[in-house]
Coordinates of C-alpha atoms and ligand atoms in Angstrom, one line a residue:
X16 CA -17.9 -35.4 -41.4
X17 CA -16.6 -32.0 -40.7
X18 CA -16.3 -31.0 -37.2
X19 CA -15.8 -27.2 -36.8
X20 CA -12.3 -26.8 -34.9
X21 CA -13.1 -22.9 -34.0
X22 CA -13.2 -23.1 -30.7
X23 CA -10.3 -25.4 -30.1
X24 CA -7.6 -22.9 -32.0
X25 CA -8.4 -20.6 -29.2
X26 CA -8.9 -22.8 -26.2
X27 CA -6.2 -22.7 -23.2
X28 CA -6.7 -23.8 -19.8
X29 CA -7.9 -20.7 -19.3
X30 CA -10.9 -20.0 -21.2
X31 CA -11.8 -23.9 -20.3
X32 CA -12.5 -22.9 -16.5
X33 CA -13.6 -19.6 -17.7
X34 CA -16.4 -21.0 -20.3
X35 CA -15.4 -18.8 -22.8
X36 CA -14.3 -18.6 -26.5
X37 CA -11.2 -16.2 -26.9
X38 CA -8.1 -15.9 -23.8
X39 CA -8.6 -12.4 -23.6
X40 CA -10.0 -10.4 -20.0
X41 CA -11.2 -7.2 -20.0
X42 CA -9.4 -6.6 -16.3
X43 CA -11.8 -4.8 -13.7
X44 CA -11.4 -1.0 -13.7
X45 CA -12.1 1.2 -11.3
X46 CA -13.8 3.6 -11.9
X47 CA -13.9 3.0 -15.8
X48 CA -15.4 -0.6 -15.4
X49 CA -19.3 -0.3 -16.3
X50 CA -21.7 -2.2 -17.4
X51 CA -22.0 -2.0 -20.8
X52 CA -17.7 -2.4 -21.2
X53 CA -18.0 -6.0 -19.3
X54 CA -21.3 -7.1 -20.8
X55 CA -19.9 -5.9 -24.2
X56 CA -16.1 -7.7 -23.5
X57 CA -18.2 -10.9 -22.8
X58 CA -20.8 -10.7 -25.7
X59 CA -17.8 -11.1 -27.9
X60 CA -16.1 -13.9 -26.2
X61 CA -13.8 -13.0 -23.8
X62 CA -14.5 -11.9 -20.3
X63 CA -15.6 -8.9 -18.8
X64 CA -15.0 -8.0 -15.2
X65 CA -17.1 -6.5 -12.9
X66 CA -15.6 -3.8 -10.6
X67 CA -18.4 -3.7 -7.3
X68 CA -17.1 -0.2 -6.1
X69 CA -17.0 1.2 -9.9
X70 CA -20.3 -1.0 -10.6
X71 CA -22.0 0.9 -7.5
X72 CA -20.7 4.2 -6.9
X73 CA -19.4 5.6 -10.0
X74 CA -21.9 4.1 -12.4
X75 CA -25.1 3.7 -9.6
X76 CA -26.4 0.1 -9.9
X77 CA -27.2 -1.2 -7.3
X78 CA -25.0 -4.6 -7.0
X79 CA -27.5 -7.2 -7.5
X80 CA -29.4 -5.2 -10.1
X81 CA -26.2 -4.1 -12.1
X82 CA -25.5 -7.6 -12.6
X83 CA -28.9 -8.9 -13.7
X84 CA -28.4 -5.6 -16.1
X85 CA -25.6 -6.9 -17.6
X86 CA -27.0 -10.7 -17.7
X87 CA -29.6 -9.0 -19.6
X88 CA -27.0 -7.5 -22.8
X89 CA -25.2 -11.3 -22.7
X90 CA -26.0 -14.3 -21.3
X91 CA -22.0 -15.4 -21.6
X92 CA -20.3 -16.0 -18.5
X93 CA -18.3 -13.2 -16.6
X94 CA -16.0 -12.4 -13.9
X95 CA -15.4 -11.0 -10.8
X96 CA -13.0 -8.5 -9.0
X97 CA -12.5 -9.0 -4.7
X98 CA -10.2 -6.6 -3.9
X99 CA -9.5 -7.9 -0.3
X100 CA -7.1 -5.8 1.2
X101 CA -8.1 -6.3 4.9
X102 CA -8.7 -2.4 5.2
X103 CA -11.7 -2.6 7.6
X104 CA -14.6 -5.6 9.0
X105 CA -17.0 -3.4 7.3
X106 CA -15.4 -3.5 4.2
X107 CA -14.9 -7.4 4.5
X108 CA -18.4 -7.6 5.5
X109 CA -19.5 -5.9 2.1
X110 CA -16.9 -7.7 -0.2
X111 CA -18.3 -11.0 1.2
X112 CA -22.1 -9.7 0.5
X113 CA -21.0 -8.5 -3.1
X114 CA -19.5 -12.3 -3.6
X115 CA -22.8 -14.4 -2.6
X116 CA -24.6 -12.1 -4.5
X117 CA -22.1 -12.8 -7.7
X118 CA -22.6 -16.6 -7.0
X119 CA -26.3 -16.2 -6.6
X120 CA -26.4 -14.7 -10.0
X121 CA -24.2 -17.0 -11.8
X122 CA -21.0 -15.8 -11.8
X123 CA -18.2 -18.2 -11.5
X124 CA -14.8 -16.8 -12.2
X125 CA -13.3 -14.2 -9.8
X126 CA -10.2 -12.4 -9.2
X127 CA -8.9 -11.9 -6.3
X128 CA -6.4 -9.1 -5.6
X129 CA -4.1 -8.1 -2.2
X130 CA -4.7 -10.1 0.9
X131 CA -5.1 -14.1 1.6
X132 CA -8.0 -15.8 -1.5
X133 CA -8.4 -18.4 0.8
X134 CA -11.7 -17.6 2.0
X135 CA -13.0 -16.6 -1.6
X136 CA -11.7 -19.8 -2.5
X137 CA -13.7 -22.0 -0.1
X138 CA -16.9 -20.2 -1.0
X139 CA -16.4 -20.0 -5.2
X140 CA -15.3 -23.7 -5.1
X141 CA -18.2 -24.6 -3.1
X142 CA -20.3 -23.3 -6.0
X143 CA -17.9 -25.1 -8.7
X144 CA -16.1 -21.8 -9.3
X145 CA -12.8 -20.8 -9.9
X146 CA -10.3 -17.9 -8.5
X147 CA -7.4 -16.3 -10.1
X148 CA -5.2 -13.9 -7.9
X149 CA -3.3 -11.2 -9.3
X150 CA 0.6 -11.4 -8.4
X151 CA 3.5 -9.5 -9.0
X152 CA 6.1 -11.9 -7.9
X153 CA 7.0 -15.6 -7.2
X154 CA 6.5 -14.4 -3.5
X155 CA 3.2 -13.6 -3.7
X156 CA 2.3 -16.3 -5.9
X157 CA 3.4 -18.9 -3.9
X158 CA 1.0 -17.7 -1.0
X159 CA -1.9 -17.4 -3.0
X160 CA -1.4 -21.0 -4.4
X161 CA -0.8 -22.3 -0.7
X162 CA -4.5 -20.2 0.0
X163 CA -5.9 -22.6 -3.4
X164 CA -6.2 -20.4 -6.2
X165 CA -7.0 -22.0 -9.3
X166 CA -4.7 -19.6 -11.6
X167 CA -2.7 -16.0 -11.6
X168 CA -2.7 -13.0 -13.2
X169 CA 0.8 -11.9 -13.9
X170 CA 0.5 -8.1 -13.2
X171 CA 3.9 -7.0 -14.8
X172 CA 5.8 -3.5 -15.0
X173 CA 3.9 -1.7 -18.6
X174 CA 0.2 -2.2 -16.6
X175 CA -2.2 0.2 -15.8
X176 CA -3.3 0.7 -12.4
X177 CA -0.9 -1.0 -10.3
X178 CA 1.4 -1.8 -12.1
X179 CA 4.3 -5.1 -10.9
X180 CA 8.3 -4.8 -10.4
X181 CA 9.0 -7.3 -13.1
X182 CA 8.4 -7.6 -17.1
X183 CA 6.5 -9.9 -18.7
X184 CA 9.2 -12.2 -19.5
X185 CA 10.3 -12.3 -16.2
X186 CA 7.0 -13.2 -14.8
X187 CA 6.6 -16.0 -17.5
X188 CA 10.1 -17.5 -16.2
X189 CA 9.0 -16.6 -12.5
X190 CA 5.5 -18.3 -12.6
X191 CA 5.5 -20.4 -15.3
X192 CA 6.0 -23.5 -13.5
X193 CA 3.6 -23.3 -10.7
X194 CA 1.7 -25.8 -12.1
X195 CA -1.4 -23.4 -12.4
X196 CA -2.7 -21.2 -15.7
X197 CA -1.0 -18.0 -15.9
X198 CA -2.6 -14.6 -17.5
X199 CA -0.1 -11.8 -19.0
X200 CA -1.9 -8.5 -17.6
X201 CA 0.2 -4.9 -18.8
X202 CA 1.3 -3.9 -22.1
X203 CA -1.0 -5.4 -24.5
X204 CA -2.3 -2.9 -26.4
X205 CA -3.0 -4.5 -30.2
X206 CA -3.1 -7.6 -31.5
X207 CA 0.2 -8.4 -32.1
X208 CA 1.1 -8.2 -28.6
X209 CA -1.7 -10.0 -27.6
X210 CA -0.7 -13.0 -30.0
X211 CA 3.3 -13.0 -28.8
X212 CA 2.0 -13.0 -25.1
X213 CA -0.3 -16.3 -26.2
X214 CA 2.3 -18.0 -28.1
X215 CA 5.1 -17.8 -25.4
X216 CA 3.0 -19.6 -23.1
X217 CA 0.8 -17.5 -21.1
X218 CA -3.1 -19.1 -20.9
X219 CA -4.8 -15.4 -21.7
X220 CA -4.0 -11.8 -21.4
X221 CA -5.7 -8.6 -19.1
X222 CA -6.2 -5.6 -21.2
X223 CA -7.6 -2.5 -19.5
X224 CA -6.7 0.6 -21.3
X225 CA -7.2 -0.5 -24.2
X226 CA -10.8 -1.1 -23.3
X227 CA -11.1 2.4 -22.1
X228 CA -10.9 4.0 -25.5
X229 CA -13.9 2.2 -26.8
X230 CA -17.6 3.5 -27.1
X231 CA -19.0 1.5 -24.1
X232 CA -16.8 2.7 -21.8
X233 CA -18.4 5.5 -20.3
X234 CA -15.2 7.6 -19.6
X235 CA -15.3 11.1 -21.0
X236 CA -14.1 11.6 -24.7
X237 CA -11.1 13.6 -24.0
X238 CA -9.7 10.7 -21.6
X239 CA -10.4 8.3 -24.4
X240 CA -8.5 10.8 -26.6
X241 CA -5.8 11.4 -24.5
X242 CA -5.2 7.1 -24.3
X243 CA -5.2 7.8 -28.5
X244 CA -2.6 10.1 -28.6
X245 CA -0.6 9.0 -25.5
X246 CA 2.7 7.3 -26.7
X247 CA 4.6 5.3 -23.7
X248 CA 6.9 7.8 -22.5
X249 CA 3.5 9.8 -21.6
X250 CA 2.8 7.2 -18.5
X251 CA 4.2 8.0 -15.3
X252 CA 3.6 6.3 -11.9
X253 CA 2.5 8.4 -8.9
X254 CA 2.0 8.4 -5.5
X255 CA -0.4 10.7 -5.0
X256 CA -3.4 9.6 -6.1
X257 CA -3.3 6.3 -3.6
X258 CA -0.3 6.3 -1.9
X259 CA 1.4 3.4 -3.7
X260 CA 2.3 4.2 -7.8
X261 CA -0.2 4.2 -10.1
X262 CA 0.5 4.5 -13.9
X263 CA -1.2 8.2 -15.4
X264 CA -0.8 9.9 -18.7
X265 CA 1.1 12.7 -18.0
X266 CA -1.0 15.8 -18.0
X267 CA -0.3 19.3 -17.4
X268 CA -2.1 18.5 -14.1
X269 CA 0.1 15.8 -13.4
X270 CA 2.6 17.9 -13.9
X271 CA 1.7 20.7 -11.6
X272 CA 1.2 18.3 -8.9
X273 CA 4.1 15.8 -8.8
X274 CA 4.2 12.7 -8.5
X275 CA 5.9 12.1 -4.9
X276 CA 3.4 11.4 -1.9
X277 CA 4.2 15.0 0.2
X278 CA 6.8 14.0 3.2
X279 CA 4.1 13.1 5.6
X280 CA 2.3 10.7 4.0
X281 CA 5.2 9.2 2.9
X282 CA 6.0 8.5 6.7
X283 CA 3.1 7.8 7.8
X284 CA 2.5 5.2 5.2
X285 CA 5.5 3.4 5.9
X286 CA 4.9 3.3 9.3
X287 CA 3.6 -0.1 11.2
X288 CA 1.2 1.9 13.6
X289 CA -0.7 4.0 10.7
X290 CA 0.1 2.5 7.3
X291 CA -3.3 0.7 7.6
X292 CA -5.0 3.7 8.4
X293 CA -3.3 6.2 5.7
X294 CA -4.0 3.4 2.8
X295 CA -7.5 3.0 3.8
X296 CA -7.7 7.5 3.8
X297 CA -6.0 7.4 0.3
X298 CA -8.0 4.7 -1.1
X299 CA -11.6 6.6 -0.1
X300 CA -10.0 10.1 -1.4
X301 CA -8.9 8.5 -4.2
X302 CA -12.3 6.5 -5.2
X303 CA -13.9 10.4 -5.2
X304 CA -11.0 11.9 -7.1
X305 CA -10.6 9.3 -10.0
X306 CA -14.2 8.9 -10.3
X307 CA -14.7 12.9 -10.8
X308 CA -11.9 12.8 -13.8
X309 CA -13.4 10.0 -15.4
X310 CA -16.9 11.6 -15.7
X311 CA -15.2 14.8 -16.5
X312 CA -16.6 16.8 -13.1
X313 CA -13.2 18.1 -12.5
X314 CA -10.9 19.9 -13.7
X315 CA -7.9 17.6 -12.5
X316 CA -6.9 15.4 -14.8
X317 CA -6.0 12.3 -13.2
X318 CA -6.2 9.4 -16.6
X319 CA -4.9 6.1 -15.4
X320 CA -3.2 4.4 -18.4
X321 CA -0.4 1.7 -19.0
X322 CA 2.4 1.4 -21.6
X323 CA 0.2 -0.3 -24.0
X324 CA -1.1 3.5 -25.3
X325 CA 1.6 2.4 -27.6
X326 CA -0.7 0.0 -29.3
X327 CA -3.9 1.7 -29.6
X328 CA -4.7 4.4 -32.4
X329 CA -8.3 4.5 -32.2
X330 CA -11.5 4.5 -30.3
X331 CA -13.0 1.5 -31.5
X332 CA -16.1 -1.0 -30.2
X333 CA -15.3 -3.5 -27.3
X334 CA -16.5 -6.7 -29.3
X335 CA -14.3 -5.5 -32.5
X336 CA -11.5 -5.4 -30.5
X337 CA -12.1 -9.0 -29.4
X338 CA -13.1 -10.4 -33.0
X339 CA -10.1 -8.8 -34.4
X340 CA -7.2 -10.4 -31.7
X341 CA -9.2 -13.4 -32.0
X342 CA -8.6 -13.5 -35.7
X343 CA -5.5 -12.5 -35.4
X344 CA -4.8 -15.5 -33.2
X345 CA -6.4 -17.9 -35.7
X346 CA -4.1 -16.3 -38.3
X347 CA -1.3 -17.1 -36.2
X348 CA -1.8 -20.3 -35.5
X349 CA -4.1 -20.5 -32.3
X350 CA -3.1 -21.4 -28.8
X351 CA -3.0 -25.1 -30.5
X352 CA -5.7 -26.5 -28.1
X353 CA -4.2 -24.8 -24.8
X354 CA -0.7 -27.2 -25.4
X355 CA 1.3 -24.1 -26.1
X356 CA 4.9 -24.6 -24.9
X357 CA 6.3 -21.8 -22.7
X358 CA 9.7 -21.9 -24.5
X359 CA 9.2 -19.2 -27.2
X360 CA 10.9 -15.8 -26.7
X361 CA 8.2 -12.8 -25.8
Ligands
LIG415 C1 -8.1 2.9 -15.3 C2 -7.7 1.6 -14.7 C3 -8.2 1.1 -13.5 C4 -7.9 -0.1 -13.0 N1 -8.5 -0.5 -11.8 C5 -8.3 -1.8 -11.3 C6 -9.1 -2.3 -10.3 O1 -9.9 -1.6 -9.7 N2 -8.8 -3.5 -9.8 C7 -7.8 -4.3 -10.4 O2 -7.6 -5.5 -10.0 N3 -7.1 -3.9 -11.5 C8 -7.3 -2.6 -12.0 N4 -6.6 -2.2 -13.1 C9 -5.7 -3.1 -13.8 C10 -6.4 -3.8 -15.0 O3 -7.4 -4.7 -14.5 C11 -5.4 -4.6 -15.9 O4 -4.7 -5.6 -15.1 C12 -4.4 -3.6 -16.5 O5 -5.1 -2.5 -17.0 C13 -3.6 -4.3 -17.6 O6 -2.7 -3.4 -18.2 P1 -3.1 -2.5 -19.5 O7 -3.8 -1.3 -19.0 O8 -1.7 -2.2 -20.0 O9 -3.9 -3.3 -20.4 C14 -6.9 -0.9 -13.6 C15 -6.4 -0.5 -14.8 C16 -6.7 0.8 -15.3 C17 -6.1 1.2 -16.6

């Protein structure tokens, strides 16, 4: 009798809690998370993540709705972003509603970033679900196990968004004996990457960029381009868009502007009494800004990217991209079963 061994070549820890086929995430993405991108990600066999604040005010679904929308392009399981920085009650008020509502419609694997997971832990385990919390360091690790996460997301120093003090490597040494599966997110960018992060041990990897330059992600052309053409010493972090870096192409923009945080926010963002309140005032400008260059409804130029431009040379479908690492896995081997040993050089 012949048993088809498919899935097992790609299985890890990972896509065992997650339900899915191939260890790869399509990270959450403000604002360039919509979606077709996540329903597309997961149709494939990895894992989209929804993004509630890109989900709802960038792309206008309302939560619920923009869920059952995506439930209706794939039935396959996806994920979950709670960012719970505690910025404000009413924002923790919301970010609760937004995760009954995910459990409600079937969701079961979330990602926590910033803050203490332990109370999105009691309610997605209550539901048989799982959380994975981003972390940059052993630090912050340590807490979010001690809250009951499930897994992490190693954000390391080549990612887009906000991108981690450490490489890769590091964060594989760092984390890689916590006991707990452990997802490479930053500076995969083709399918060569993504099978050296696999085979050195991690469970899966986070791509985001890489997801932006695809048809379904409703980003304007000339961002997509600009991901295209972008080569690695292109990114630069800056403070000005949030107050804390964020990795950006470099545009003539960019370049007009800076990338230093003018001297008062600086000091009022390090400072005990108001740090709380500037963050919260840079995250709200910022969620208007970065929307408006996305859509291409301004003239600033503000095109978050990572270091893994350096792998990607085309605009090409969401689900290809996913076939083609998978295969590329397969080729190489496969994750054999999830036993990988995390004793190969990166
Ligand atoms: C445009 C953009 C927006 C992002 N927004 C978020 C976000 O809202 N929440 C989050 O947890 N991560 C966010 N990230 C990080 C991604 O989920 C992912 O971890 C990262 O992009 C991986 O690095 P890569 O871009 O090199 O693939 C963002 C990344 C990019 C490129």
């Amino acid at each position: 009798m012949s048993v088809s061994s498919e899935p097992m070549e790609l299985a890890t820890p990972f896509t065992e809690a997650a339900g899915v086929e191939v260890p790869l995430i399509c990270g959450a993405m403000y604002p360039c998370s919509n979606p077709e991108l996540v329903a597309a990600v997961s149709a494939a066999g990895g894992l989209g993540i929804v993004q509630p604040v890109s989900m709802i005010y960038v792309h206008g679904h309302e939560y619920r709705e923009g869920l059952r929308y995506i439930r209706q392009l794939t039935e396959r399981p996806i994920g979950m972003n709670a960012l719970i920085e505690q910025t404000s009650r009413v924002y923790r008020e919301r970010m609760e509603r937004w995760i009954d509502i995910s459990l409600e419609e079937g969701v079961r694997f979330f990602i926590t970033s910033l803050g203490n997971p332990r109370w999105v832990v009691e309610r997605v385990s209550a539901a048989g679900g799982v959380v994975y919390h981003d972390a940059t360091e052993r630090k912050w690790a340590q807490k979010a196990l001690d809250g009951g996460v499930h897994g992490l997301i190693a954000v390391n120093d080549r990612a887009g968004g906000h991108a981690g003090p450490k490489s890769a490597e590091a964060l594989l040494d760092e984390l890689g004996d916590l006991g707990v599966p452990l997802i490479c997110a930053g500076g995969v960018g083709d399918e060569r990457d993504f099978v050296r992060a696999l085979r050195a041990g991690y469970d899966g990897v986070q791509m985001g960029t890489r997801f932006i330059a695809t048809p379904e992600c409703r980003a304007t052309d000339e961002y997509k381009q600009a991901i295209v053409d972008a080569g690695p010493q292109d990114i630069v972090l800056t403070e000005r868009i949030t107050g804390v870096p964020v990795s950006v192409i470099r545009t003539p923009y960019m370049e007009r502007m800076g990338t230093r945080a003018g001297p008062l926010a600086r000091m009022l963002l390090r400072s005990r009494r108001t740090k709380h309140w500037m963050r919260a005032f840079y995250t709200l400008r910022s969620f208007r800004q970065l929307k408006r260059a996305a859509l291409g409804e301004s003239e600033r130029d503000y095109w978050q990217a990572g270091k893994s431009v350096a792998g990607i040379h085309g605009v090409e479908p969401a689900g290809e991209i996913v076939r083609r690492f998978a295969e590329a896995l397969r080729a190489a081997g496969g994750t054999r079963g999830g036993a990988v040993g995390r004793t190969v050089e990166l």
